[in-house]
Each structure stands twice: as C-alpha cells, then as structure tokens.
Coordinates of C-alpha atoms and ligand atoms in Angstrom, one line a residue:
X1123 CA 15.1 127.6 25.2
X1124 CA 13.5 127.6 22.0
X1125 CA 12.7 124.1 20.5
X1126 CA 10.7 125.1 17.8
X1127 CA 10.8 122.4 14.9
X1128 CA 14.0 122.8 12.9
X1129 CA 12.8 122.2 9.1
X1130 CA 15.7 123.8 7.4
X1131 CA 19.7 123.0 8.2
X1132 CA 20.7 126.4 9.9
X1133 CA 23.6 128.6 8.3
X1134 CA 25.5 128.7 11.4
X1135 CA 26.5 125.9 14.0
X1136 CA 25.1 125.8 17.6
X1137 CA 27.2 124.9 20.2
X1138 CA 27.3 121.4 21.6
X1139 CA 26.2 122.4 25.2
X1140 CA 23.0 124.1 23.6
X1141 CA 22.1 121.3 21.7
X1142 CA 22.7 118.8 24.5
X1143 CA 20.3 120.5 26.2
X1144 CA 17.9 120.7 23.5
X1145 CA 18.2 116.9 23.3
X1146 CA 17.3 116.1 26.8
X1147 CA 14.1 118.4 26.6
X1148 CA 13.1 116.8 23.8
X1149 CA 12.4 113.9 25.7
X1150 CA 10.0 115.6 28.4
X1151 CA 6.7 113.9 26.5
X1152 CA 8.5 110.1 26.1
X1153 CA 7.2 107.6 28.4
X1154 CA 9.3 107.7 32.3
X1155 CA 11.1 104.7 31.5
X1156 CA 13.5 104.7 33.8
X1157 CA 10.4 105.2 36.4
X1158 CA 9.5 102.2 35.1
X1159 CA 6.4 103.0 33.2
X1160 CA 7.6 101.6 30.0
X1161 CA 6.7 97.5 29.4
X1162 CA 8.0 97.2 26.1
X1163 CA 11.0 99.3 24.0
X1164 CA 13.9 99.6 26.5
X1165 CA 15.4 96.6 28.9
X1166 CA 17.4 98.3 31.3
X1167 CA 19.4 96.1 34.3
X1168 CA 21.3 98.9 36.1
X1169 CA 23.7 102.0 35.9
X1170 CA 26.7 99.6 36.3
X1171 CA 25.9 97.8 33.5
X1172 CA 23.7 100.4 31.4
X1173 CA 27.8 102.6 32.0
X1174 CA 30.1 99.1 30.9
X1175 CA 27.5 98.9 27.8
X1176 CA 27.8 102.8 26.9
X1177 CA 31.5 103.0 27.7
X1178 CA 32.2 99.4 25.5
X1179 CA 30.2 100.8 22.8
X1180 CA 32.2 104.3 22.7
X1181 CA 35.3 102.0 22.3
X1182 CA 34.3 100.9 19.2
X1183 CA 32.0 103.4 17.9
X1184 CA 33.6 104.5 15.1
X1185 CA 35.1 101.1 13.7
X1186 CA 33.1 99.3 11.1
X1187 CA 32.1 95.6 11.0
X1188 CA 31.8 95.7 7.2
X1189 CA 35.7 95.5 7.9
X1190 CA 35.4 92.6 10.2
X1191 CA 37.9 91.0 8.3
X1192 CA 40.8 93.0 7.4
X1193 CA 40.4 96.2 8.3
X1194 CA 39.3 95.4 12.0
X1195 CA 40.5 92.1 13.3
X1196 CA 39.0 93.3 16.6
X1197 CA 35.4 93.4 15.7
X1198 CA 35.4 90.2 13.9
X1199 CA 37.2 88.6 17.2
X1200 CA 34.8 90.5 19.3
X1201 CA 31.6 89.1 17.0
X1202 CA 33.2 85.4 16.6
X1203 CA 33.6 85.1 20.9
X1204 CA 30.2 86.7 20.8
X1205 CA 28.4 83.8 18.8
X1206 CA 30.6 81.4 19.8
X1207 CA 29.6 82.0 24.1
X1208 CA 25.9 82.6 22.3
X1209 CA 26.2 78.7 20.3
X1210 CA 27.1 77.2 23.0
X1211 CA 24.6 78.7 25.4
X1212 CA 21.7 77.7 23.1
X1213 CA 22.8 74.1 22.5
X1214 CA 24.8 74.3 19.4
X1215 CA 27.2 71.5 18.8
X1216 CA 30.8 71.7 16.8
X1217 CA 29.4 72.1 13.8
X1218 CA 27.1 75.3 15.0
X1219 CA 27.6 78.6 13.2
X1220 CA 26.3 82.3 13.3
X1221 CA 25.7 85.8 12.5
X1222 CA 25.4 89.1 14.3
X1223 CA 22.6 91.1 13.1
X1224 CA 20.9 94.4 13.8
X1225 CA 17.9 93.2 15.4
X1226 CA 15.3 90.1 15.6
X1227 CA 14.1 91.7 12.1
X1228 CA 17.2 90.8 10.4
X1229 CA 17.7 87.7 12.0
X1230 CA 14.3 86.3 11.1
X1231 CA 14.8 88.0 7.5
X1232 CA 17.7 85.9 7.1
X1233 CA 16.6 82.9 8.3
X1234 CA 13.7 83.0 5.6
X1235 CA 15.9 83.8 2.9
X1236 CA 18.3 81.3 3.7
X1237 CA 15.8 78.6 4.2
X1238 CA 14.7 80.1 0.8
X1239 CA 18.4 79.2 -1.1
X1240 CA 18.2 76.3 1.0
X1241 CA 14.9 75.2 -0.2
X1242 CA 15.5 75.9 -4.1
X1243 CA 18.9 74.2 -4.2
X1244 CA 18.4 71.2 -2.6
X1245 CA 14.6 70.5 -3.0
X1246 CA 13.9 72.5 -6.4
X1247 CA 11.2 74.5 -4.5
X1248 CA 10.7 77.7 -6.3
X1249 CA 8.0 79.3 -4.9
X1250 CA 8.2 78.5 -1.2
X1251 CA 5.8 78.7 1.7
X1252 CA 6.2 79.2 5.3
X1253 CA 3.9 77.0 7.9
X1254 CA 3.4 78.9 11.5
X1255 CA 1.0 79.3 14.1
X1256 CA -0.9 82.1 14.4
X1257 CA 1.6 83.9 17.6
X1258 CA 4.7 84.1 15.2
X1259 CA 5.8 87.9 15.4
X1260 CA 4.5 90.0 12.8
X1261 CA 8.1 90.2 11.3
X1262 CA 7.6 86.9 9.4
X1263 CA 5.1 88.4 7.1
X1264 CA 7.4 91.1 6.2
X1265 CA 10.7 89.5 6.1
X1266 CA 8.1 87.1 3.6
X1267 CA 6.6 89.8 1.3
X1268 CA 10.4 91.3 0.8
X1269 CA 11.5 87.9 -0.7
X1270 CA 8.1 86.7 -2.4
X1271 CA 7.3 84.0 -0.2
X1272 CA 3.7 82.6 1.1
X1273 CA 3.0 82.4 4.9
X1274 CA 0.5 80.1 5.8
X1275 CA -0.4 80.9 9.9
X1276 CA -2.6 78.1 11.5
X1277 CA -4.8 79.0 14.4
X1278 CA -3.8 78.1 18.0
X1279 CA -4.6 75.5 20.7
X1280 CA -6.6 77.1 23.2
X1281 CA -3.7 77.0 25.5
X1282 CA -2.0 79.5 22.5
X1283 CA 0.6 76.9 21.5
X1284 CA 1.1 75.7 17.8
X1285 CA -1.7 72.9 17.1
X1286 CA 0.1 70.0 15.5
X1287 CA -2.6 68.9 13.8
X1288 CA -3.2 72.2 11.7
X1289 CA 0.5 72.6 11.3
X1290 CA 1.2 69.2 10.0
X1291 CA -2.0 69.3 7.3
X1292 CA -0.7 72.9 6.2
X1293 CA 2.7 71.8 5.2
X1294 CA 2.6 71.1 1.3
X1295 CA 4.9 70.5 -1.6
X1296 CA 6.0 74.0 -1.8
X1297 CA 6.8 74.0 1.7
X1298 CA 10.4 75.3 3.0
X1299 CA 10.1 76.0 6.5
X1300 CA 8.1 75.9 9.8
X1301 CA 8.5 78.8 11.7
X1302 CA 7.8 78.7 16.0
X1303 CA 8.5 80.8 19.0
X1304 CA 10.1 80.0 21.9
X1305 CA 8.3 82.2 23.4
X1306 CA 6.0 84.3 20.9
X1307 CA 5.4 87.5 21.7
X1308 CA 1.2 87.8 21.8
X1309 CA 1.3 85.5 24.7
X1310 CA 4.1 84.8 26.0
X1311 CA 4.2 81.2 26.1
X1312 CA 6.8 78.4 24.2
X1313 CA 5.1 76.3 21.2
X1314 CA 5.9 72.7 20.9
X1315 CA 9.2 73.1 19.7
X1316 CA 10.3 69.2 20.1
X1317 CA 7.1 68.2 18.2
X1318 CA 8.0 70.7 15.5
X1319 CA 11.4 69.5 15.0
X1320 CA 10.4 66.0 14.9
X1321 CA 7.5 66.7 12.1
X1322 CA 10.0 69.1 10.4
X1323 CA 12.8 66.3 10.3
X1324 CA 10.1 63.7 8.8
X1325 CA 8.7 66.3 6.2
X1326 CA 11.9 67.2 5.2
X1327 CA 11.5 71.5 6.4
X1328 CA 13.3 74.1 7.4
X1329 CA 12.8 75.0 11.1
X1330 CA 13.4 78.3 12.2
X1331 CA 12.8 79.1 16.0
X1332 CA 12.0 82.4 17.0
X1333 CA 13.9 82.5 20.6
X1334 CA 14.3 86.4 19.8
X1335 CA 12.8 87.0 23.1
X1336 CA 13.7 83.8 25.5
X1337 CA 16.9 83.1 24.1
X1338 CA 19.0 85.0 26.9
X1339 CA 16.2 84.7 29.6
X1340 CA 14.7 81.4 29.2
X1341 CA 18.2 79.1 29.5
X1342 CA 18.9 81.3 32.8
X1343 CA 15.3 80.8 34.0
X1344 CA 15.7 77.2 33.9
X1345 CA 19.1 77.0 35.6
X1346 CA 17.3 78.8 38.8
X1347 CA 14.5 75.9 38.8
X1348 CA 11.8 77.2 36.2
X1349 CA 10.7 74.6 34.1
X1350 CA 11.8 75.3 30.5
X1351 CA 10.6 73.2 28.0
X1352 CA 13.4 72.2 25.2
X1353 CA 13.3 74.8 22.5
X1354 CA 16.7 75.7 21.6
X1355 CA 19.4 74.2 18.7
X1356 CA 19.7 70.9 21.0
X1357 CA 16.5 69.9 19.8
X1358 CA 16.6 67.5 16.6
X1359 CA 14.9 69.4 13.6
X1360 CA 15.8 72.4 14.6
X1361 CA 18.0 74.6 11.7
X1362 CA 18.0 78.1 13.0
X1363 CA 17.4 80.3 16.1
X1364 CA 16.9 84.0 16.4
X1365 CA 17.8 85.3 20.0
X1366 CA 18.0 88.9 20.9
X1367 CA 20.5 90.4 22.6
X1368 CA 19.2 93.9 22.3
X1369 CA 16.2 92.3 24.5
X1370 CA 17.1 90.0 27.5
X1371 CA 20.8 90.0 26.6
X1372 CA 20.9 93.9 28.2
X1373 CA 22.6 95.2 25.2
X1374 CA 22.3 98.3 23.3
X1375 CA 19.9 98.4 20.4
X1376 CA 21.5 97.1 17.1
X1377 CA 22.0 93.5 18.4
X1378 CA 20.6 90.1 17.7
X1379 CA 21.8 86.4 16.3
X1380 CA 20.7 84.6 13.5
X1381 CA 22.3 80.5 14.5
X1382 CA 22.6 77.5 12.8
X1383 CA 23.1 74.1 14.0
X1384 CA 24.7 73.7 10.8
X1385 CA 27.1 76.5 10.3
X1386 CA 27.4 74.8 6.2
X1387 CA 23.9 76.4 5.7
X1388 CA 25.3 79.6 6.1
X1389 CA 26.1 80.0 2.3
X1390 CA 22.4 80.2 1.5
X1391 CA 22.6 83.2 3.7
X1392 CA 25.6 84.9 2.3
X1393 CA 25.3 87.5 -0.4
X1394 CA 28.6 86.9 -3.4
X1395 CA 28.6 89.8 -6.0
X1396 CA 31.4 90.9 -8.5
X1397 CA 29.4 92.1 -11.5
X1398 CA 30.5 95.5 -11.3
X1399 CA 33.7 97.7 -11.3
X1400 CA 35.4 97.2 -7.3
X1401 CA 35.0 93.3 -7.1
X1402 CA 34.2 91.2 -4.9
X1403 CA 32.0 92.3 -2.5
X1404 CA 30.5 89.9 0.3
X1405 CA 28.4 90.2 3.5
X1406 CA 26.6 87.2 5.4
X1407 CA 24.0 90.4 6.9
X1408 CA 21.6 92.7 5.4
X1409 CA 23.3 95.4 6.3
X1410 CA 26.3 96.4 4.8
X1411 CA 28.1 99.2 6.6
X1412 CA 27.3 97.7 10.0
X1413 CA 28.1 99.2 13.5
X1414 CA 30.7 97.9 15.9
X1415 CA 29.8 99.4 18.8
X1416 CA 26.5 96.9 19.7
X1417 CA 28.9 93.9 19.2
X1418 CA 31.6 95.4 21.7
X1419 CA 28.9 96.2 24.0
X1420 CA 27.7 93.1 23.8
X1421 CA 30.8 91.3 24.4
X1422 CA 31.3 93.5 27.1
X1423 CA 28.0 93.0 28.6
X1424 CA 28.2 89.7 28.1
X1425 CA 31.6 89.0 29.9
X1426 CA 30.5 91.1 32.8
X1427 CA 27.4 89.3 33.4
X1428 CA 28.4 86.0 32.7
X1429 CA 25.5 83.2 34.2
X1430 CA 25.6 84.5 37.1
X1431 CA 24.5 87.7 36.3
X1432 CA 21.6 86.9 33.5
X1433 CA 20.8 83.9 36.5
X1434 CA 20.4 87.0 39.2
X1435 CA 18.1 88.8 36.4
X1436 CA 16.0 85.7 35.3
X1437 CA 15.2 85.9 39.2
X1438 CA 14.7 88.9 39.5
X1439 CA 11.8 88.6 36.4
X1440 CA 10.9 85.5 37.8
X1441 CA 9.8 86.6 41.0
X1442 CA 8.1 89.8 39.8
X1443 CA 6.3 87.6 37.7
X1444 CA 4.9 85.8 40.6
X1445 CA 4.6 88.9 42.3
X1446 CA 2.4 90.8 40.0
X1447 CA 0.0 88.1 39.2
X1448 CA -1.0 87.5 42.5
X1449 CA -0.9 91.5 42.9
X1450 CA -3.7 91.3 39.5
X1451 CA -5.4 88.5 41.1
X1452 CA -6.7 90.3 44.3
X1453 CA -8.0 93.1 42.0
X1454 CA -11.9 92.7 42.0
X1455 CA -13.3 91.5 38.5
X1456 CA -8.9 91.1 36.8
X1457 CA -8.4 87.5 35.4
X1458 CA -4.7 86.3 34.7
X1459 CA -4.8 84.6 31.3
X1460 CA -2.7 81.5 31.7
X1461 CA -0.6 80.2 30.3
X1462 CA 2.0 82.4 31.1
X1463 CA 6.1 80.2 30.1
X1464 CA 8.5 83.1 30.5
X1465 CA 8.0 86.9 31.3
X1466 CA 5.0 88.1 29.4
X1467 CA 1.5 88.5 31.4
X1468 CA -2.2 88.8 30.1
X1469 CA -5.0 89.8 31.9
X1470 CA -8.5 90.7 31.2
X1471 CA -11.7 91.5 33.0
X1472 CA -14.4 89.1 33.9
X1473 CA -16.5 92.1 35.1
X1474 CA -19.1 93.1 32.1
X1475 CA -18.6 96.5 33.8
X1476 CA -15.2 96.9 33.3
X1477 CA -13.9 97.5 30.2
X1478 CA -10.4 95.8 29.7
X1479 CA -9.0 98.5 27.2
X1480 CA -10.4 101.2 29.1
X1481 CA -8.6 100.5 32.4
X1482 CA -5.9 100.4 29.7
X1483 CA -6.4 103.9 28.5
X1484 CA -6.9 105.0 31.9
X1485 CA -3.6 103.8 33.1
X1486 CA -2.4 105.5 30.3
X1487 CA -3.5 109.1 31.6
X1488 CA -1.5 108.3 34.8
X1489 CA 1.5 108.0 32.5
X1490 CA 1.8 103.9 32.2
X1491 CA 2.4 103.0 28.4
X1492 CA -0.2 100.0 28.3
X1493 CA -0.3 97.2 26.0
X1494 CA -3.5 95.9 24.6
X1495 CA -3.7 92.6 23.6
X1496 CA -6.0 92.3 20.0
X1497 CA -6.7 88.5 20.8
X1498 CA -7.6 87.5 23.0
X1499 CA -9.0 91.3 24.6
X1500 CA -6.8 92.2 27.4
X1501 CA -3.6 93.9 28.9
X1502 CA 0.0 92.7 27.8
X1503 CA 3.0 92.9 29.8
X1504 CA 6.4 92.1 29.5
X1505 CA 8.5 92.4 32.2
X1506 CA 11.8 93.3 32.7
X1507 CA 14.1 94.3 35.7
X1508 CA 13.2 98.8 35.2
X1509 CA 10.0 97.4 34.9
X1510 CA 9.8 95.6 38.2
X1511 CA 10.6 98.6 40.3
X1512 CA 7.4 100.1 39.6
X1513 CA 5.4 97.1 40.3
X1514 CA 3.7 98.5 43.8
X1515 CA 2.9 101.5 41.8
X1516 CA 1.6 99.9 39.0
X1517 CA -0.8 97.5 41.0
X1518 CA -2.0 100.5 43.1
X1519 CA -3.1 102.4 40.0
X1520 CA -4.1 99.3 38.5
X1521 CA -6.5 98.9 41.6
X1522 CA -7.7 102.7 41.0
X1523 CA -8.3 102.4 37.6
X1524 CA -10.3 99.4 37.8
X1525 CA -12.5 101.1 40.2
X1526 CA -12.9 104.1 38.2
X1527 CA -14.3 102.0 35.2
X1528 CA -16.6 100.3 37.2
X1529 CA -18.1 103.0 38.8
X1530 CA -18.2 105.8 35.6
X1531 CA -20.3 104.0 33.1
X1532 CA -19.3 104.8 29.9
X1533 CA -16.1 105.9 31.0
X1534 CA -14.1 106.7 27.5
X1535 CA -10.9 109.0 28.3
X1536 CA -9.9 110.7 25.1
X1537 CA -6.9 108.2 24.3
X1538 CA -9.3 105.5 23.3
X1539 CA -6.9 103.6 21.2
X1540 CA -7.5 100.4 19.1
X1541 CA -3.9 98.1 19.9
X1542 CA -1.0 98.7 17.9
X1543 CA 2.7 99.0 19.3
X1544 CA 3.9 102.4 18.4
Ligands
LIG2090 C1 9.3 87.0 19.3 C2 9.8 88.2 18.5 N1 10.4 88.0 17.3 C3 10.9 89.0 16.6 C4 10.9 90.3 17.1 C5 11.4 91.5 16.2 O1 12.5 92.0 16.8 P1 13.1 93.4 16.6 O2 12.1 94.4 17.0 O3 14.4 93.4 17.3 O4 13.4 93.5 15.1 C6 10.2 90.6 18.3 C7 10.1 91.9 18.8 O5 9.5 92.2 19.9 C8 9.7 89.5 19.1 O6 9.1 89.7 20.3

C-alpha cells in the first residue's frame, strides 16, 4: 500500500476501505498507547466505555450546538444535565452556572476574559493583571497575551504550592484575578486554595481555579479515603473552576467546563453582536459552530459511570500510584519527589552517575513516551487507568535503563531532547 505524502487533492475518489486502511497504517510510528506507553495525551478506561463514548458521540455527530437553542433542543438538554451533574459535583450552590467548552484552553480563556468584563465594569480596571504561582499551566499566558492582559507568576514554596506571602505582595491596583491549580500540572500537587479564596475575598479578585485536571478525579479520590484538600466552588472566594472532562472525566476530546459559583457573572463571558446584516448573533463560547458529539458522549459517559464508576477508577489511579512509587523507590540511586496530591509523579536521580533525562531518553528508545520535568530536573508521570497496565513493564525497563546509564559513561542516545510536550 502506497502512503506516499498526498500534497495535491487527487482527481478521482479512493474507496473508503482503501483509505481506512491507509489511516490505520498511518499510525504505525505513534506511541502504543493502548500498550500503555503513553503518560500524557489519551485517558482511556476500557472498551465498554471507550464503545458507549464512540457510539453516544455518533448519535449526535452531525447536530450542532451553535443550535443549542432552537434548532437542537437535545444538545442544549444534554449540555444543561451535563453542567448541572458537573455544578453540583464540584460544590456549586443554586445560584451556580456553566459552560461547555472545547477543552481546558477555552475554559481558562474564558475565565480570564470574563474576569476581564468583570474587572472593568465593576472595578474600572482597564488594564488588568493576573497574580499566579509559578505551576499555573502554560495556557494562562496565552489565554493572557490574546486579550492584553499582564500575568505576574510568583515563585513556589519549596513544597511547589503557591507562597502566600509572594501572592498577596503581587496583587496591585490593576489586579483582576488570582489564578491557582487544584492540582497544577508541573507537579502535581493542590495549591492553597482556601488561603487564596480568603485573600481574594479581602482584596476584592477574581479567583479562578484551575481543577482542569482534578476536577473529575480528585472529588472521587476523596470519597475512597484520600485526603483531598478543599479546592473546589464550595470554598469562599472562589468565582470559577475549569474541570476537564476530556481528561479524568473519560470523554472524547472536545470537552471541558468553564463554572461559576455565580451563574450572573456569566454575562461578562458572553459575546452580544448585531452590527451587521443577519442580527443577533450570541455565543457564551469561543467557538461558534461547536460539536455535539463530545457533549452527548459526555453525558453518556457520564450517566454510565456515575460515582461509582469514576470511585472504581480513582482506585484504580490511587493504588497504582502507590504501586509505582514504591516500584521507583527500590530502584538504586531513583528519588520520588514529594509531594505528590493526586495522580502525577516526579522522580529524579540522586546518583551523580545517572543522568535523569537520559534514563529518560533511554526509556524512550524502548518505545515509553517520557516526560521530562524542566524544574525541578526529573521524570513526570501522570497516571491513568491504560497507563497502569503497563506498570510491571515500565518499572522493569525503568530498572534496566537506570543501569545502563550508570554503567555507559557518557551515555547520550541520539533522542537527546531538551523537555517540551509535543
Ligand atoms: C492544569 C491544566 N490546565 C489546563 C490545561 C489545558 O487543557 P487542554 O489541553 O485541554 O486545553 C491542562 C492540560 O494538560 C492542564 O493540565
């Protein structure tokens, strides 16, 4: 089969079979994910629920959520039961409101623009600035430099949490909104979210909490025992939550929440326009045309995990957490970086002979995609239930590799890479 680059539409058609096939060989270089060699990207449960998510999706795959409210009375119910199981889940009280959004990018993107309405209507700020610690995800700066606002990141305790201290000297006059994770990605651990809310209350902030990657895992993880600290709309202060539930909700790609505690704040989100020939024309998202399928699947996933389900999968995590530090731990010269709230690991070397990132690299030739930590130096992991199936394998080549380092000085497999997530 000939899979040549195609740079130019053809004439003719090729039949569907053909081009199936094509598809699936394409794939022959990605990362095994299914083999669970993948950390990062893909959260996968099981065929049951990986079949109701692509079946619930087909349902509604060609419907358009743009039409939520005429056209398709479905999708708007579907998206409305959606955030309403979602609000209540994540501590929302009556008057708690929502959007579904294509990912944590739009959620955070709209939290920042709405605390930036917010900011300039009610508190005449103009040109507003955003206080986080150091952890918040990347996306904050570029949600930011779209709508010409200042971020101001403040270094970490050494525990990687928000330092109160440097948070509450950073926030000014032109301040809108703190921003915190719950947990952030780089380390995986939950800043001070109760201390936030209470210094964002008394300054008068915004604050936006960045749950895009605990907010369906951590509420499950504590109703199995794990001690969660309080992080979600429950806690006073708090304005807005992102929660993904392309992530740890086990739904398809294209699906996230942007919530309130105060649903009324929503019309700083919402984008009104009639300035040109068709009228009105109104969306709460970024996105305009907007696929139905993620929210169907969602709802369907949803409905057939119910707590129980996301409570069997925070266990499963849970215990594979356990599993593989202690696996790490009885590596010669590994070091579990602690702490460690949720699902995401670090660990380094304490072993000058052993270079962190090339253990790294040389996982990567036996086909693991690795994640490299910037700060501190070391291996990331996040873990999820595909992910925990390879976990023997992983701590046996983990074992290997470490050995190999050590006894090859100046051990440098081609793939030397600097971290980036790509
Ligand atoms: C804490 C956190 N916030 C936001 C995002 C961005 O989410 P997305 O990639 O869905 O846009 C991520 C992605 O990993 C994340 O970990």
């Amino acid at each position: 089969m000939d899979i040549t680059a195609m740079t130019k539409l053809p004439q003719d058609g090729t039949a569907w079979s053909e081009l199936k096939h094509r598809l699936r060989k394409m794939k022959q270089d990605d990362y095994a994910w299914k083999a669970g060699r993948l950390p990062i990207f893909v959260y996968y449960y099981n065929e049951e629920l990986l079949r109701v998510s692509q079946d619930s999706y087909i349902e509604f795959f060609s419907e358009n959520a743009l039409g939520r409210g005429k056209a398709f009375p479905s999708v708007g119910k579907l998206e409305t039961e959606v955030i309403e199981m979602s609000t209540e889940l994540l501590g929302g009280g009556p008057r708690a409101g929502g959007t579904f959004t294509s990912g944590g990018t739009e959620s955070i993107f709209l939290a920042l623009k709405t605390a930036r309405e917010w900011a300039r209507k009610e508190k005449g700020i103009v040109c507003p600035k955003i206080v986080m610690p150091l952890s918040g995800h990347a996306v904050a700066d570029k949600a930011a430099g779209y709508l010409g606002m200042d971020v101001v990141r403040t270094p970490l305790r050494s525990d990687f949490r928000a330092d109160m201290g440097l948070l509450r000297a950073a926030i000014d006059e032109r301040t809108c909104m703190v921003y915190a994770s719950a947990p952030g990605y780089p380390h995986g651990v939950f800043d001070p979210i109760e201390e936030i809310g209470a210094l964002a209350k008394k300054r008068g902030v915004w604050f936006h909490v960045d749950a895009c990657v605990g907010g369906f895992l951590a509420p499950f993880a504590r109703e199995i025992g794990y001690h969660i600290p309080a992080f979600d709309l429950s806690v006073p202060g708090v304005c807005s939550l992102s929660a993904d539930l392309h992530k740890y909700g086990f739904t398809p790609k294209g699906a996230s929440l942007l919530l309130f505690a105060e649903r009324e704040h929503q019309k700083y989100q919402r984008f009104e326009f009639s300035n040109w020939p068709r009228g009105a024309y109104v969306t709460d998202t970024f996105q305009g045309t907007r696929a139905a399928g993620p929210i169907a699947s969602a709802w369907a996933v949803m409905n057939t995990l119910g707590h129980a389900g996301y409570r069997e999968i925070a266990r499963v995590i849970m215990d594979a957490m356990e599993r593989l530090a202690a696996g790490i731990e009885q590596i010669r010269g590994l070091r579990i970086i602690r702490p460690s709230d949720l699902c995401i690991l670090l660990y380094d070397s304490i072993d000058p002979s052993v270079d962190i990132y090339a253990v790294a690299d040389c996982m990567d030739e036996k086909g693991w995609y690795v994640g490299k930590s910037a700060v501190p130096k070391a291996i990331h992991i996040a873990l999820n239930p595909v992910v925990v199936t390879a976990l023997d394998n992983y701590l046996f080549d983990l074992a290997a590799c470490v050995e190999h380092v050590r006894s090859t000085p100046g051990y440098t497999p081609a793939s030397v890479s600097a971290p980036a997530i790509s």
